[in-house]
Coordinates of C-alpha atoms in Angstrom, one line a residue:
Chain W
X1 CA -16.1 35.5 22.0
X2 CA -14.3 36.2 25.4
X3 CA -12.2 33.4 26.4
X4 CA -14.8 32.7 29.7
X5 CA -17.6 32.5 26.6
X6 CA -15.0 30.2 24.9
X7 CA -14.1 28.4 28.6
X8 CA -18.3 27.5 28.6
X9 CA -18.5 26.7 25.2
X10 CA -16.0 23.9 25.3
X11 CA -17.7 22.2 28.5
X12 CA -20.9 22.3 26.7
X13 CA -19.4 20.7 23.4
X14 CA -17.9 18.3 26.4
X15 CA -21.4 17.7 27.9
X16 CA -22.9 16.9 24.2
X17 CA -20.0 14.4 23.6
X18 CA -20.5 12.5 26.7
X19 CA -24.2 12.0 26.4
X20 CA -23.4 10.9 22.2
X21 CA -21.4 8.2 24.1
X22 CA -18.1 9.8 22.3
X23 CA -15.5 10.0 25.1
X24 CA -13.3 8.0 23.1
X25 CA -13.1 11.2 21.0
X26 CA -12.6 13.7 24.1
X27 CA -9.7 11.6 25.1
X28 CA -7.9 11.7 22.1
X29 CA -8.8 15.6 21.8
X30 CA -7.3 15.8 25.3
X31 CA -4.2 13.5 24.1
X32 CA -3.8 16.5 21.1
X33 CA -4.2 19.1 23.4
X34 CA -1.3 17.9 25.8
X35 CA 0.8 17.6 23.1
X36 CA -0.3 21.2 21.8
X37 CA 1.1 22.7 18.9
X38 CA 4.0 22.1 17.2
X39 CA 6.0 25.5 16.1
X40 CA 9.6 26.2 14.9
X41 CA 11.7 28.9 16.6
X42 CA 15.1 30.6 16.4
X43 CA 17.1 30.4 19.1
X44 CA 19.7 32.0 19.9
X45 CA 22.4 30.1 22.6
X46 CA 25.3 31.5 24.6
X47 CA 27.4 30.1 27.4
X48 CA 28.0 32.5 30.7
X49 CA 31.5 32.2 32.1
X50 CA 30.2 29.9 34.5
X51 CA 29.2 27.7 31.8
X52 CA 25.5 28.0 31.8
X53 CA 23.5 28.1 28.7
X54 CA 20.7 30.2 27.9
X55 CA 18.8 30.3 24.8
X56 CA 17.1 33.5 23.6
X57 CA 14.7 33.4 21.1
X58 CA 14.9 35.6 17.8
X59 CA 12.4 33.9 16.1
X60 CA 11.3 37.4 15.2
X61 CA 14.4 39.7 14.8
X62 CA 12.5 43.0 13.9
X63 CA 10.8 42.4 17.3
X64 CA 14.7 43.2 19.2
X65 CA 15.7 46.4 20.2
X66 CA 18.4 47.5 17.4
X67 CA 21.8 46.9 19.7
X68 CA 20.0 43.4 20.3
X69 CA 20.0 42.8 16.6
X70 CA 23.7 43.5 15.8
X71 CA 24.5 41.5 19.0
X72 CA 23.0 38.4 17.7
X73 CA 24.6 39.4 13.9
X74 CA 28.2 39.3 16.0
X75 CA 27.8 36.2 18.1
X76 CA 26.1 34.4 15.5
X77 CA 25.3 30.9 17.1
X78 CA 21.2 30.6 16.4
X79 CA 19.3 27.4 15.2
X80 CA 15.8 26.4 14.4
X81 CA 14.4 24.5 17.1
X82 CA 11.0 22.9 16.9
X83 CA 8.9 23.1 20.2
X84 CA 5.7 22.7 21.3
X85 CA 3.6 25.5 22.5
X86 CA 0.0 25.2 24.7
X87 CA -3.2 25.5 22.9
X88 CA -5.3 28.3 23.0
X89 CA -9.2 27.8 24.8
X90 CA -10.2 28.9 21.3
X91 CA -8.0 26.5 19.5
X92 CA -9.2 24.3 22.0
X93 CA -12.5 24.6 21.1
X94 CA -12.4 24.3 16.9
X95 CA -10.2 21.0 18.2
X96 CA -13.1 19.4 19.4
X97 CA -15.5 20.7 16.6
X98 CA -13.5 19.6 14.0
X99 CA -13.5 16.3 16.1
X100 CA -17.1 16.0 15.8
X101 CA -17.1 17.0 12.2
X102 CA -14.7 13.8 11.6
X103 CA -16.7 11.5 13.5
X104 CA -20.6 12.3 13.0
X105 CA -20.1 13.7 9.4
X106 CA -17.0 12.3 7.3
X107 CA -17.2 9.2 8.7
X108 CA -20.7 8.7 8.2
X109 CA -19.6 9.8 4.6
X110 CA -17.0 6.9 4.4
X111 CA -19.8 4.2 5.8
X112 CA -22.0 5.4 2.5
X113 CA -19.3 5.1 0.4
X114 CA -18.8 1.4 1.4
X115 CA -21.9 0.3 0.3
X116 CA -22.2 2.6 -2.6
X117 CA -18.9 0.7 -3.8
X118 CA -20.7 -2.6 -3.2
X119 CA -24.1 -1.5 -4.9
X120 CA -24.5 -3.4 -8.1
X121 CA -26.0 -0.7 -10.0
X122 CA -22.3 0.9 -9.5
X123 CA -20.5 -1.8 -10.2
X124 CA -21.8 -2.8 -13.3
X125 CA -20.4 0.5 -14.7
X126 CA -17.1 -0.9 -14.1
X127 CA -18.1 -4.4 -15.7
X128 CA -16.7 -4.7 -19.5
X129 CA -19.9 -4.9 -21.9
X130 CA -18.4 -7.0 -24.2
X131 CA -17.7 -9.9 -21.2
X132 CA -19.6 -12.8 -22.2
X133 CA -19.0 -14.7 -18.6
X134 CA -19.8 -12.2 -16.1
X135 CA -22.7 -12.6 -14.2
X136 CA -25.0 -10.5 -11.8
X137 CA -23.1 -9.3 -8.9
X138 CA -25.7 -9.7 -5.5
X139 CA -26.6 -6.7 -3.7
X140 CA -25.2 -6.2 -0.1
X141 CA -27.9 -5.6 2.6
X142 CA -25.9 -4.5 5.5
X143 CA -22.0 -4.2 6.4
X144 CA -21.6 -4.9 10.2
X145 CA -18.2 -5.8 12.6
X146 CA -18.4 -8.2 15.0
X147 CA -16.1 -9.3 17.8
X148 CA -14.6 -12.4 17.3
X149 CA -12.9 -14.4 19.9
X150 CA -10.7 -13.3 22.4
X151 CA -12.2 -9.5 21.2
X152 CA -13.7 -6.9 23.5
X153 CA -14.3 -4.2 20.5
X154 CA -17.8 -3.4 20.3
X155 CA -20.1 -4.2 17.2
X156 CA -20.8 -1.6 14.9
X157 CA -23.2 -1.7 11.9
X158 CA -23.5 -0.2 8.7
X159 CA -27.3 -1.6 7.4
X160 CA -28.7 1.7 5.8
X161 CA -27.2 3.9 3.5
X162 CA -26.9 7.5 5.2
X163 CA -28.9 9.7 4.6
X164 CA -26.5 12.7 2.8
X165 CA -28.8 15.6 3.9
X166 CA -28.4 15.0 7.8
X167 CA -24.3 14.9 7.2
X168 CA -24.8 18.1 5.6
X169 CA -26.7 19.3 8.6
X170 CA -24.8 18.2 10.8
X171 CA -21.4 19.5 8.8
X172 CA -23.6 22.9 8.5
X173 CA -23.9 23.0 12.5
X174 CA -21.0 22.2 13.4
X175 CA -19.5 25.1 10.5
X176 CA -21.6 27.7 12.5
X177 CA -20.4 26.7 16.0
X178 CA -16.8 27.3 14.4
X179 CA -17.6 30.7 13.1
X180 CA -19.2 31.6 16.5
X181 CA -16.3 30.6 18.6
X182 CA -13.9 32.4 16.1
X183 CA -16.3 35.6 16.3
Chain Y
X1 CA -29.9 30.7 26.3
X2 CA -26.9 31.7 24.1
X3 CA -26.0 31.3 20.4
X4 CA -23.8 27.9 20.6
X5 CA -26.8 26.8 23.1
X6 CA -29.0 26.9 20.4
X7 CA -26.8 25.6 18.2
X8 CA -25.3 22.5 20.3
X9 CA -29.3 21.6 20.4
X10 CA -29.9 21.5 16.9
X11 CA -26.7 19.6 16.8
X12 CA -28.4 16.7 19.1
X13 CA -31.6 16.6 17.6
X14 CA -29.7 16.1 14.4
X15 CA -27.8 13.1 15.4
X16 CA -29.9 12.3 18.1
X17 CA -31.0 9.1 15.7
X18 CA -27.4 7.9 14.4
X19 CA -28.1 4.5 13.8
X20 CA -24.1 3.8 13.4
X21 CA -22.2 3.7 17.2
X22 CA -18.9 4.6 16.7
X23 CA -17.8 4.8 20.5
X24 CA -13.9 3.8 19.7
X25 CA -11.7 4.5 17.3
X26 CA -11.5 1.4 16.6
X27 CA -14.8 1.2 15.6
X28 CA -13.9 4.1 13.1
X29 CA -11.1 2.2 11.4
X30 CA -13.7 -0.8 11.0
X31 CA -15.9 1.7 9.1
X32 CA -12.2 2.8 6.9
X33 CA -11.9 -1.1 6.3
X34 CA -15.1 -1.7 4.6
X35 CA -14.7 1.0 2.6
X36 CA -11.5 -0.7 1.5
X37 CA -13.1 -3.4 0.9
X38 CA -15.5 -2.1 -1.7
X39 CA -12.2 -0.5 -3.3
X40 CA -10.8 -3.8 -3.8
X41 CA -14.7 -5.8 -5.1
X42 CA -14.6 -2.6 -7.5
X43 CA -10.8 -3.2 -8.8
X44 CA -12.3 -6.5 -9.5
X45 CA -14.7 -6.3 -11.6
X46 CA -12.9 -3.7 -13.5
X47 CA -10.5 -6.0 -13.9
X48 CA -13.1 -8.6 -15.5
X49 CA -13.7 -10.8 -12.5
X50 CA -16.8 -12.1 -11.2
X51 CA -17.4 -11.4 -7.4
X52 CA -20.0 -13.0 -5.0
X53 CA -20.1 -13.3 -1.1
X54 CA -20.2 -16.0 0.9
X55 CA -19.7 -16.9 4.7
X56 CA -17.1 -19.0 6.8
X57 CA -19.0 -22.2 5.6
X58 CA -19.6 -21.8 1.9
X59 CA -23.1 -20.1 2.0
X60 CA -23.9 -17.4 -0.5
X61 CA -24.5 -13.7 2.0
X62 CA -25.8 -10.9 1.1
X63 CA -25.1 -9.1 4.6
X64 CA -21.5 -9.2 5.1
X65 CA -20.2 -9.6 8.9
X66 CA -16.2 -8.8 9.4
X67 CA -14.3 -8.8 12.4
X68 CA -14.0 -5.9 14.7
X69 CA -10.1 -7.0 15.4
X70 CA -7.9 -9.2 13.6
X71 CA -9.1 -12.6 13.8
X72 CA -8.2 -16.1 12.8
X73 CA -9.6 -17.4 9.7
X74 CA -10.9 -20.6 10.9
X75 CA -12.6 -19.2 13.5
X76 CA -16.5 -20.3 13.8
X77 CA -17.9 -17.9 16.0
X78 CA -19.6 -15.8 14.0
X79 CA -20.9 -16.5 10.3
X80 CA -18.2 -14.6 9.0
X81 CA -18.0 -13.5 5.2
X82 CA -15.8 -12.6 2.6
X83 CA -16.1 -12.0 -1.0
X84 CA -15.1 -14.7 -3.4
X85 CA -13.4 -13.7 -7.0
X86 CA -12.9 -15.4 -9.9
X87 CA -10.8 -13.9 -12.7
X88 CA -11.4 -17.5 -14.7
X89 CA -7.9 -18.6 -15.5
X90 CA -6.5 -17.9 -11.5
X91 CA -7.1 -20.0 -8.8
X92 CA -10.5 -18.4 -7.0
X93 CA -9.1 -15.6 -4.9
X94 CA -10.9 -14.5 -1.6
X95 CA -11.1 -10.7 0.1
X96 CA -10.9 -10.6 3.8
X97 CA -11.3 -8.3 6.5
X98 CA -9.4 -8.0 9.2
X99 CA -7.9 -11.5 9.4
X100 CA -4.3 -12.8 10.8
X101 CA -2.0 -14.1 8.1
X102 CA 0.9 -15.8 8.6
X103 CA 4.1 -16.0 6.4
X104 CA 6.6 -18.3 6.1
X105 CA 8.1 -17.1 9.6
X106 CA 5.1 -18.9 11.3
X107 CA 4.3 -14.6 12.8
X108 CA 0.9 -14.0 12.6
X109 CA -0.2 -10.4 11.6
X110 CA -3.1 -8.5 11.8
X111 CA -4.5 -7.3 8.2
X112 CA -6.3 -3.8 10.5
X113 CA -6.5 -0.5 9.2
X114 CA -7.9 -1.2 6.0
X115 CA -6.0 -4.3 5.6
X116 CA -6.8 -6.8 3.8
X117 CA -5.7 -10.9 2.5
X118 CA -6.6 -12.0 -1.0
X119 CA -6.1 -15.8 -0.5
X120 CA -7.2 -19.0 -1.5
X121 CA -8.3 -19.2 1.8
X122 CA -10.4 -23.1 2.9
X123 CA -8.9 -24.6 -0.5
X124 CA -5.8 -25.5 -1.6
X125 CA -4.0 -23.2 -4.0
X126 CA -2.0 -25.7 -5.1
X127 CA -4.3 -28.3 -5.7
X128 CA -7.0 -26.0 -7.2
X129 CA -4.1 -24.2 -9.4
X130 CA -3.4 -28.3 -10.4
X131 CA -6.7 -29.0 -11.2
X132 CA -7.5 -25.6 -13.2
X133 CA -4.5 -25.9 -15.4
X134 CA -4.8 -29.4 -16.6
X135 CA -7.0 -27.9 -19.3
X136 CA -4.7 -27.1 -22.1
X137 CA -6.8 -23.9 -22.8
X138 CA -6.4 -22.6 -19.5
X139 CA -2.7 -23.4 -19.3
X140 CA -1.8 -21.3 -22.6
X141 CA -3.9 -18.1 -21.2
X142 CA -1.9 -18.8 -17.8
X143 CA 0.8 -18.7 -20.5
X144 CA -0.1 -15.7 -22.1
X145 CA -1.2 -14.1 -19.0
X146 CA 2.4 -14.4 -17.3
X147 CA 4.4 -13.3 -20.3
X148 CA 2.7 -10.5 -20.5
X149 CA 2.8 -9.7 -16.6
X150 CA 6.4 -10.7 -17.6
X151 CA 6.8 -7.8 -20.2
X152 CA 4.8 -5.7 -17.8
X153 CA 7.5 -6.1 -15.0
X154 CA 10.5 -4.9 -17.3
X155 CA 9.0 -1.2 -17.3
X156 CA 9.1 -0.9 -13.4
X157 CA 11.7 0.0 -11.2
X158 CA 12.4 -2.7 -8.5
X159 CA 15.0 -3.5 -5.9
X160 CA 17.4 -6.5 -6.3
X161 CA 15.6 -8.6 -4.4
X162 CA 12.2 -8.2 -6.7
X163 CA 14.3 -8.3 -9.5
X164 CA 15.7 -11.9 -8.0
X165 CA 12.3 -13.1 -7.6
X166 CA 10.9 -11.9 -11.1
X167 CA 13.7 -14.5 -12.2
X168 CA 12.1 -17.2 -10.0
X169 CA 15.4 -17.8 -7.9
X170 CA 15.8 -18.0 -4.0
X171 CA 19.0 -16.5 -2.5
X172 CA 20.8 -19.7 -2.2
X173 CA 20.8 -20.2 -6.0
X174 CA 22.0 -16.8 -7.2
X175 CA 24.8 -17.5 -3.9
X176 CA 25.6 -20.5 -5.8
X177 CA 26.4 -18.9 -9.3
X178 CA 28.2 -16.1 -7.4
X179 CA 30.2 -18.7 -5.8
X180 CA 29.6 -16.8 -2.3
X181 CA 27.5 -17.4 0.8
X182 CA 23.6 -17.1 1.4
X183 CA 24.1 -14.5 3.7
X184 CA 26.1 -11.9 1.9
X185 CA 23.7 -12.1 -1.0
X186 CA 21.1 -10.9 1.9
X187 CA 23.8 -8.5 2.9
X188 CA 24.2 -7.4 -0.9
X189 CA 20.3 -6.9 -1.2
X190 CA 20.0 -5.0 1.7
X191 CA 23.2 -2.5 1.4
X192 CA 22.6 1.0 1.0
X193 CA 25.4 1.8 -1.5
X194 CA 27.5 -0.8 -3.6
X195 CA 30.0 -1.5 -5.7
X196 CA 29.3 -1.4 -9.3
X197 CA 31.5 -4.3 -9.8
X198 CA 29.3 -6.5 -7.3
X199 CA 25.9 -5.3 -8.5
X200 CA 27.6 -6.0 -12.0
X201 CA 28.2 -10.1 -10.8
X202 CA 25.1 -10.3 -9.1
X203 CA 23.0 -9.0 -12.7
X204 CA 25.4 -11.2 -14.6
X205 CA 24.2 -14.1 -12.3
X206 CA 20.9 -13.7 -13.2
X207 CA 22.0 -13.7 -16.7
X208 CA 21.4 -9.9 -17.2
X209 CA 23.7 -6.8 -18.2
X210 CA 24.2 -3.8 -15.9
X211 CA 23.5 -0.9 -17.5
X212 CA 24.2 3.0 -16.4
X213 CA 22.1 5.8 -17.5
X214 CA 23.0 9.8 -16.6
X215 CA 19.9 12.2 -17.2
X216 CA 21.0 15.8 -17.5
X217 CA 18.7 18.5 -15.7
X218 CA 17.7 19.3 -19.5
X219 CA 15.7 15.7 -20.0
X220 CA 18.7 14.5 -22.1
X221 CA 19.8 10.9 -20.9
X222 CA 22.8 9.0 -21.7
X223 CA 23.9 5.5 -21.2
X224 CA 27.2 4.5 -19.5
X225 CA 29.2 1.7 -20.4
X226 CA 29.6 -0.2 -16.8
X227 CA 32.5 -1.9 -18.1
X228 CA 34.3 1.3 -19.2
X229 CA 33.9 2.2 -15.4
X230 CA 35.1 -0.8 -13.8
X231 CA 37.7 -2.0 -16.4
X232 CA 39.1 0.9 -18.7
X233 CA 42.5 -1.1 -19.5
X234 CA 40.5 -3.7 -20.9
X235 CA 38.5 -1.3 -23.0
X236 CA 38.4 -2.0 -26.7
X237 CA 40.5 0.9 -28.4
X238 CA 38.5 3.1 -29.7
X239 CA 38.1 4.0 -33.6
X240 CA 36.3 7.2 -34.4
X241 CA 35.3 6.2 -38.0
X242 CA 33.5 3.0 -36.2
X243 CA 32.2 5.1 -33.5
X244 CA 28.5 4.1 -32.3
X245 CA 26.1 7.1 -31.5
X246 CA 25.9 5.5 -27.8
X247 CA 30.1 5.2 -27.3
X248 CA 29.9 9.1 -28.1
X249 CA 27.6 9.7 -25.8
X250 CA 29.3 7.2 -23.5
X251 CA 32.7 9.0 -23.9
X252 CA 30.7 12.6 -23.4
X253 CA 29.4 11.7 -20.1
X254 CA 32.4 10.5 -18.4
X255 CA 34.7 13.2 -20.1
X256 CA 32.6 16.1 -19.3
X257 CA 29.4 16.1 -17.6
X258 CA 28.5 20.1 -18.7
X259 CA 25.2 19.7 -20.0
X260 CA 26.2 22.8 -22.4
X261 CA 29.7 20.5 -23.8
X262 CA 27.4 18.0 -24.0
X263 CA 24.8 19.2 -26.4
X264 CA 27.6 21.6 -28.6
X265 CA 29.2 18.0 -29.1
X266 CA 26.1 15.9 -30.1
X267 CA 24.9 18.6 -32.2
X268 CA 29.0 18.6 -33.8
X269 CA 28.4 14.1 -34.2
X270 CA 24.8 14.6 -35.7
X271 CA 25.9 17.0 -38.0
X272 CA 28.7 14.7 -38.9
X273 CA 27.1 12.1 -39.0
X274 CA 24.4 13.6 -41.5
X275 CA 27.2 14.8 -43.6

C-alpha cells in the first residue's frame, strides 16, 4: 500500500469507528500514537569547548564511516538512552485495527466467558460428587452494569451468550484488513 | 470501491447488530469484572461451597445487576445483586462487584477493575460467627479447619508483619515483649535491611527461633547457626567426636563458601561417618 492508500485507509477505519459509537477507542489510539513508540538508542555525548553538548547516535556502529568508528572507540562516552520515536501511517493503521480486534472480538470473548463461568452445567464439573450438602446452583439470565448514584457511566449488558462464529468473523475481517494494509 | 472498502463493509454488517455497547472503557473493564466474578463463584464451588444470588434486599436473582462504578453497599437505587456462599462451617460470605470498602482507616476504596469484596456484608460477622459456633460440631471443624490453615501457613514465605499476625498479635504487644516502642516495631517491619540481632529479638518475641539457610548454585542448602553469627565468644566449644551433621555443615558455610570445598568436605564427613 502507498502511504496516501494507507492515509485513506485509516480515515475510513476512523469513519467506521465513529458511526459504531467507539470514539472512546480513537481517543485512546490517538493518546498511543502521541506517545509513539518507545525505542532504545546509543548515544554518543561530547562537550565543544564552549561547553555545548551534542549527542550523536551510534545505535548502529557498522552504519559510520570507519574514522567515525575508531573516533567513538577513543572518546568512549556512549549510553543507552530510551526515546520515543513517531509512528508510522502504517503502524498507525494496525493500531487502530488491533483496537477494534480488542473491543468487538476479545472482549466479546471475555463477556461469554462470564456467563459460561456462571452456567450451571459448568459448574457442576467443579462440584465434589461425593458432597452430600450441595445443592443446585441457579442459572444466570443476564449480567448487566448499572450506574448507581452519583454515576454518569453508561449501562452496559451482557443478556445473551455471544455468538462465537461472528467474533470469528469479525477477528477474520479485521486479520485481512491487517494483511492489506501491510501488503 | 477498493479492497479495505469492501472489507470495512463486511466489517459493519458483521457487527452492525452488537447487542453489547461498549462506548467507554470503562464499560470494558465492567465486562473484565464479571468475568472475575465467575472466577471467584467457580473457586467456590471447587472449594465445596454452595452459591446462590440474591439482590440488595434478600431476594433470590437470577439476572445479576452490578454497578458501573464503585458504589456504596447500602445504596437502594437499583436492585443490586451479589452472590451469597456458604462453605457451612464459615460465616456466609458474599461476592461483590464494584463496591467501596472501607478499612479500619474510615478511607473508602473502590473494589474496580475486577475488584471484588467477599464480606458478610447486611449481617453481622460477629454475631452470625457467635451464633454458628455455639454448636459444638461446628466449633471443632472451625478447630480443625484453622489448624490445618495453621499448618498450611508454615510452608509460605511471609513478611514480618504476616508472620505477626499469623501469631494473632497487634504491634503494641510484640513492642511490649521487646521492651521498645509501637513505632519502631512499624519501623522494624517496614525496613529494607536489618540486623540479624533485631530480627533475632523480634522472632524470639513471638516465641520463635531465627534460622539461616545458604543454597549453593548446585541446589545444596545449608543451615546457619544465627547465634554463631551474632555471638561467636559465646559459642559452645566445639568437639569433633560430638559433631552434629548440621554444625559441619554450619562450620562449612561460614569457613568457606566454595561450593567445590563444600561438597569434597561432606563427601570426607559422610564417609566418616559411615565408617
Amino acid at each position: 500500500m502507498t502511504e496516501e492508500e494507507i492515509h485513506d485507509a485509516i480515515r475510513k477505519l476512523r469513519e467506521f469507528a465513529t458511526v459504531q459509537e467507539m470514539q472512546w477507542v480513537l481517543d485512546e489510539v490517538d493518546e498511543a500514537i502521541a506517545l509513539g513508540v518507545p525505542e532504545t538508542r546509543t548515544l554518543r555525548q561530547t562537550t565543544n569547548r564552549q561547553g555545548l553538548t551534542t549527542y550523536e547516535d551510534i545505535t548502529e556502529p557498522d552504519a559510520l564511516p570507519l574514522l567515525e568508528r575508531r573516533r567513538g572507540r577513543r572518546t568512549g562516552r556512549s549510553s543507552d538512552f530510551i526515546r520515543r520515536r513517531p509512528m508510522t501511517p502504517q503502524e498507525q493503521a494496525q493500531l487502530l485495527v488491533q483496537a477494534f480486534n480488542r473491543v468487538l472480538a476479545d472482549i466479546d470473548a471475555v463477556a461469554a466467558g462470564s456467563l459460561e463461568a456462571l452456567d450451571p452445567t459448568t459448574l457442576s464439573d467443579y462440584i465434589d460428587p461425593d458432597s452430600e450438602t450441595s445443592f443446585p446452583i441457579p442459572q444466570v439470565g443476564s449480567i448487566s452494569f448499572v450506574p448507581d448514584e452519583g454515576s454518569t457511566a453508561p449501562a452496559i449488558s451482557i443478556d445473551v451468550i455471544r455468538a462465537s462464529q461472528r467474533r470469528a468473523e469479525v477477528a477474520s475481517i479485521l486479520s485481512e484488513i491487517d494483511a492489506e494494509i501491510d501488503s | 470501491m477498493t479492497r479495505i472498502d469492501d472489507l470495512i463493509t463486511a466489517l459493519t454488517r458483521t457487527v452492525g447488530d452488537r447487542t453489547v455497547s461498549y462506548n467507554s472503557a470503562s464499560a470494558a473493564w465492567d465486562v473484565y469484572e464479571g468475568y472475575a466474578f465467575g472466577l471467584v463463584i467457580r473457586a467456590a464451588v471447587a472449594a465445596g461451597g454452595n452459591v446462590w444470588y440474591e439482590d440488595r434486599f434478600g431476594n433470590a436473582a437470577t439476572n445479576l445487576v452490578f454497578r458501573t462504578s464503585p458504589g456504596m453497599l447500602y445504596s437502594v437505587r437499583q436492585p443490586y445483586t451479589h452472590a451469597v456462599i456458604d462453605f457451612r462451617e464459615c460465616p456466609l460470605l458474599e461476592a461483590h462487584v464494584g463496591v467501596r470498602v472501607q478499612g479500619k482507616s474510615g478511607v473508602p476504596r473502590g473494589t474496580e477493575r475486577g475488584g471484588l469484596a467477599a464480606m458478610s456484608g447486611h449481617r453481622s460477622w460477629t454475631a452470625d460467627r457467635k451464633a454458628r459456633l455455639a454448636d459444638p460440631q461446628v466449633a471443632r471443624r472451625a478447630a480443625e479447619a484453622r489448624a490445618e490453615l495453621d499448618r498450611h501457613e508454615q510452608d509460605y514465605e511471609r513478611t514480618l508483619t504476616q508472620l505477626r499476625n499469623a501469631r494473632r498479635l497487634t504491634q503494641t504487644q510484640l513492642a511490649n515483649m521487646l521492651g521498645v516502642s509501637q513505632a519502631q516495631v512499624s519501623r522494624i517491619e517496614n525496613q529494607a535491611d536489618l540486623y540479624l540481632s533485631t530480627l533475632r529479638s523480634y522472632i524470639q518475641a513471638m516465641g520463635g527461633e531465627l534460622q539461616l539457610h545458604a543454597v549453593f548454585p548446585d541446589g545444596q542448602a545449608t543451615a546457619i547457626t544465627v547465634n554463631e553469627l551474632l555471638e561467636p565468644d559465646h559459642a559452645e566449644p566445639r568437639n569433633p567426636d560430638r559433631a552434629q551433621e548440621d554444625d559441619i555443615h554450619t562450620a562449612f558455610a561460614l569457613v568457606h563458601l566454595d561450593v567445590g570445598f563444600y561438597n569434597a568436605a561432606e563427601e570426607e564427613f559422610n564417609a566418616a561417618s559411615a565408617a
